[in-house]
């Protein structure tokens, strides 16, 4: 499942990231925000216009990323 499709408040683990589908700058930004395989993420809020950007909790930090970048992040939801 892609991160942009994960329901709000649902914790998940990053399974894979399509680095080739991102520009170098976008990939670097996600890496600086801590996105990597095995990291725990949770979508918290949607932006007001077109549901973009998304507020995502990455580890202990909350970051805002574009929906198209979240679509490149494949996740596995954690069991409740």
Coordinates of N, CA and C in Angstrom, one line a residue:
X1 N 0.8 -1.2 0.0 CA 0.0 0.0 0.0 C 0.9 1.2 0.0
X2 N 0.5 2.3 -0.7 CA 1.2 3.5 -0.8 C 0.9 4.4 0.4
X3 N 1.8 5.1 0.9 CA 1.7 6.0 2.1 C 0.5 7.0 1.9
X4 N 0.3 7.5 0.7 CA -0.8 8.4 0.4 C -2.1 7.8 0.5
X5 N -2.2 6.5 0.5 CA -3.5 5.8 0.6 C -3.8 5.3 2.1
X6 N -2.8 5.4 2.9 CA -2.9 4.9 4.3 C -3.9 5.8 5.1
X7 N -4.9 5.2 5.8 CA -5.9 6.1 6.5 C -5.2 6.9 7.6
X8 N -5.7 8.1 7.9 CA -5.1 8.9 8.9 C -5.1 8.2 10.3
X9 N -4.1 8.3 11.0 CA -4.0 7.7 12.3 C -3.6 6.3 12.3
X10 N -3.3 5.7 11.1 CA -2.9 4.3 11.0 C -1.3 4.2 11.0
X11 N -0.7 3.6 11.9 CA 0.7 3.4 11.9 C 1.1 2.3 10.9
X12 N 2.3 2.5 10.3 CA 2.8 1.5 9.4 C 4.3 1.6 9.4
X13 N 4.9 0.6 8.7 CA 6.3 0.5 8.6 C 6.6 0.6 7.1
X14 N 7.7 1.4 6.8 CA 8.0 1.6 5.4 C 8.6 0.3 4.9
X15 N 8.1 -0.2 3.8 CA 8.5 -1.5 3.2 C 9.5 -1.2 2.1
X16 N 9.3 -0.1 1.3 CA 10.1 0.2 0.1 C 9.8 1.6 -0.3
X17 N 10.8 2.2 -0.9 CA 10.7 3.6 -1.5 C 11.2 3.5 -2.9
X18 N 10.3 4.0 -3.8 CA 10.7 4.1 -5.2 C 11.6 5.3 -5.5
X19 N 12.9 5.2 -5.1 CA 13.8 6.3 -5.3 C 13.9 6.7 -6.7
X20 N 13.9 5.8 -7.7 CA 14.0 6.1 -9.1 C 12.8 6.9 -9.6
X21 N 11.7 6.8 -8.9 CA 10.5 7.6 -9.3 C 10.5 9.0 -8.8
X22 N 11.5 9.4 -8.0 CA 11.6 10.7 -7.5 C 12.8 11.5 -8.1
X23 N 12.7 12.8 -8.1 CA 13.9 13.6 -8.6 C 15.0 13.5 -7.5
X24 N 16.2 13.8 -7.8 CA 17.3 13.8 -6.9 C 17.0 14.6 -5.7
X25 N 16.4 15.8 -5.9 CA 16.1 16.7 -4.8 C 15.0 16.2 -3.9
X26 N 14.0 15.6 -4.5 CA 12.9 15.1 -3.7 C 13.4 13.9 -2.9
X27 N 14.2 13.0 -3.5 CA 14.8 11.8 -2.8 C 15.6 12.3 -1.6
X28 N 16.4 13.3 -1.8 CA 17.3 13.8 -0.8 C 16.5 14.4 0.4
X29 N 15.4 15.1 0.0 CA 14.5 15.6 1.1 C 13.9 14.5 1.9
X30 N 13.4 13.5 1.3 CA 12.8 12.4 2.0 C 13.9 11.7 2.9
X31 N 15.1 11.6 2.4 CA 16.1 11.0 3.2 C 16.5 11.8 4.4
X32 N 16.5 13.1 4.2 CA 16.8 14.1 5.4 C 15.7 14.0 6.4
X33 N 14.4 13.8 6.0 CA 13.3 13.7 6.9 C 13.3 12.3 7.6
X34 N 14.2 11.4 7.2 CA 14.3 10.1 7.9 C 13.5 9.0 7.3
X35 N 13.0 9.2 6.1 CA 12.3 8.1 5.4 C 13.4 7.1 4.9
X36 N 13.1 5.8 5.3 CA 14.0 4.7 4.9 C 13.2 3.4 5.2
X37 N 13.6 2.3 4.6 CA 12.9 1.1 4.9 C 13.0 0.7 6.4
X38 N 11.9 0.2 6.9 CA 11.9 -0.2 8.3 C 11.4 0.9 9.3
X39 N 11.3 2.1 8.8 CA 11.0 3.3 9.7 C 9.4 3.3 9.9
X40 N 9.0 3.6 11.1 CA 7.6 3.7 11.5 C 7.1 5.1 11.0
X41 N 5.9 5.1 10.3 CA 5.3 6.3 9.9 C 3.8 6.3 10.2
X42 N 3.2 7.5 10.3 CA 1.8 7.6 10.6 C 1.3 8.9 10.0
X43 N 0.3 8.8 9.0 CA -0.3 10.0 8.5 C -1.2 10.7 9.6
X44 N -1.0 12.0 9.8 CA -1.7 12.7 10.8 C -2.8 13.6 10.3
X45 N -2.5 14.4 9.3 CA -3.4 15.4 8.8 C -3.3 15.6 7.3
X46 N -4.3 16.0 6.6 CA -4.3 16.3 5.2 C -4.4 17.9 5.1
X47 N -3.7 18.4 4.0 CA -3.8 19.8 3.7 C -5.2 20.2 3.3
X48 N -5.5 21.5 3.4 CA -6.9 21.9 3.1 C -7.2 22.0 1.6
X49 N -6.3 22.1 0.7 CA -6.5 22.2 -0.7 C -6.1 21.0 -1.5
X50 N -7.0 20.2 -2.0 CA -6.6 19.0 -2.7 C -6.0 17.9 -1.8
X51 N -6.1 18.0 -0.5 CA -5.6 17.1 0.5 C -4.1 17.0 0.4
X52 N -3.4 18.1 0.0 CA -2.0 18.2 -0.1 C -1.5 19.5 0.6
X53 N -0.4 19.4 1.4 CA 0.5 18.3 1.6 C -0.1 17.4 2.8
X54 N 0.6 16.4 3.0 CA 0.3 15.4 4.1 C 1.2 15.7 5.3
X55 N 0.7 15.7 6.5 CA 1.5 15.7 7.7 C 1.7 14.3 8.1
X56 N 3.0 13.9 8.1 CA 3.4 12.5 8.4 C 4.3 12.5 9.7
X57 N 4.0 11.6 10.6 CA 4.9 11.4 11.7 C 5.9 10.3 11.3
X58 N 7.2 10.7 11.3 CA 8.3 9.8 10.9 C 9.1 9.6 12.2
X59 N 9.1 8.5 12.8 CA 9.8 8.3 14.0 C 9.1 9.2 15.1
X60 N 9.9 10.1 15.6 CA 9.4 11.1 16.6 C 9.1 12.5 16.0
X61 N 9.4 12.6 14.7 CA 9.3 13.9 14.1 C 8.0 14.0 13.2
X62 N 7.4 15.1 13.1 CA 6.3 15.3 12.1 C 6.8 16.2 11.0
X63 N 6.6 15.7 9.7 CA 7.0 16.5 8.5 C 5.8 16.6 7.6
X64 N 5.9 17.5 6.7 CA 4.9 17.7 5.6 C 5.5 17.3 4.3
X65 N 4.8 16.4 3.6 CA 5.3 16.0 2.2 C 4.2 16.1 1.2
X66 N 4.5 16.2 0.0 CA 3.5 16.2 -1.1 C 2.9 14.8 -1.3
X67 N 1.7 14.8 -1.7 CA 1.0 13.5 -1.9 C 1.8 12.7 -3.0
X68 N 2.3 13.3 -4.0 CA 3.0 12.5 -5.0 C 4.3 11.9 -4.5
X69 N 4.9 12.5 -3.5 CA 6.1 11.9 -2.8 C 5.6 10.8 -1.9
X70 N 4.5 10.9 -1.2 CA 4.0 9.9 -0.4 C 3.6 8.7 -1.2
X71 N 3.2 8.9 -2.4 CA 2.8 7.7 -3.3 C 4.0 6.9 -3.6
X72 N 5.2 7.4 -3.5 CA 6.4 6.6 -3.8 C 6.9 5.8 -2.6
X73 N 6.2 6.0 -1.5 CA 6.6 5.3 -0.3 C 5.6 4.1 0.0
X74 N 6.1 2.9 -0.1 CA 5.2 1.7 0.1 C 5.3 1.3 1.6
X75 N 4.2 1.1 2.2 CA 4.1 0.8 3.6 C 3.3 -0.5 3.9
X76 N 3.6 -1.0 5.1 CA 2.8 -2.2 5.6 C 2.2 -1.7 6.9
X77 N 0.8 -1.6 7.0 CA 0.2 -1.2 8.2 C 0.5 -2.1 9.4
X78 N 0.7 -1.5 10.6 CA 0.9 -2.3 11.8 C -0.4 -2.8 12.3
X79 N -0.3 -4.0 12.9 CA -1.5 -4.6 13.5 C -1.9 -3.8 14.8
X80 N -3.1 -3.6 15.0 CA -3.6 -2.8 16.1 C -3.5 -3.6 17.4

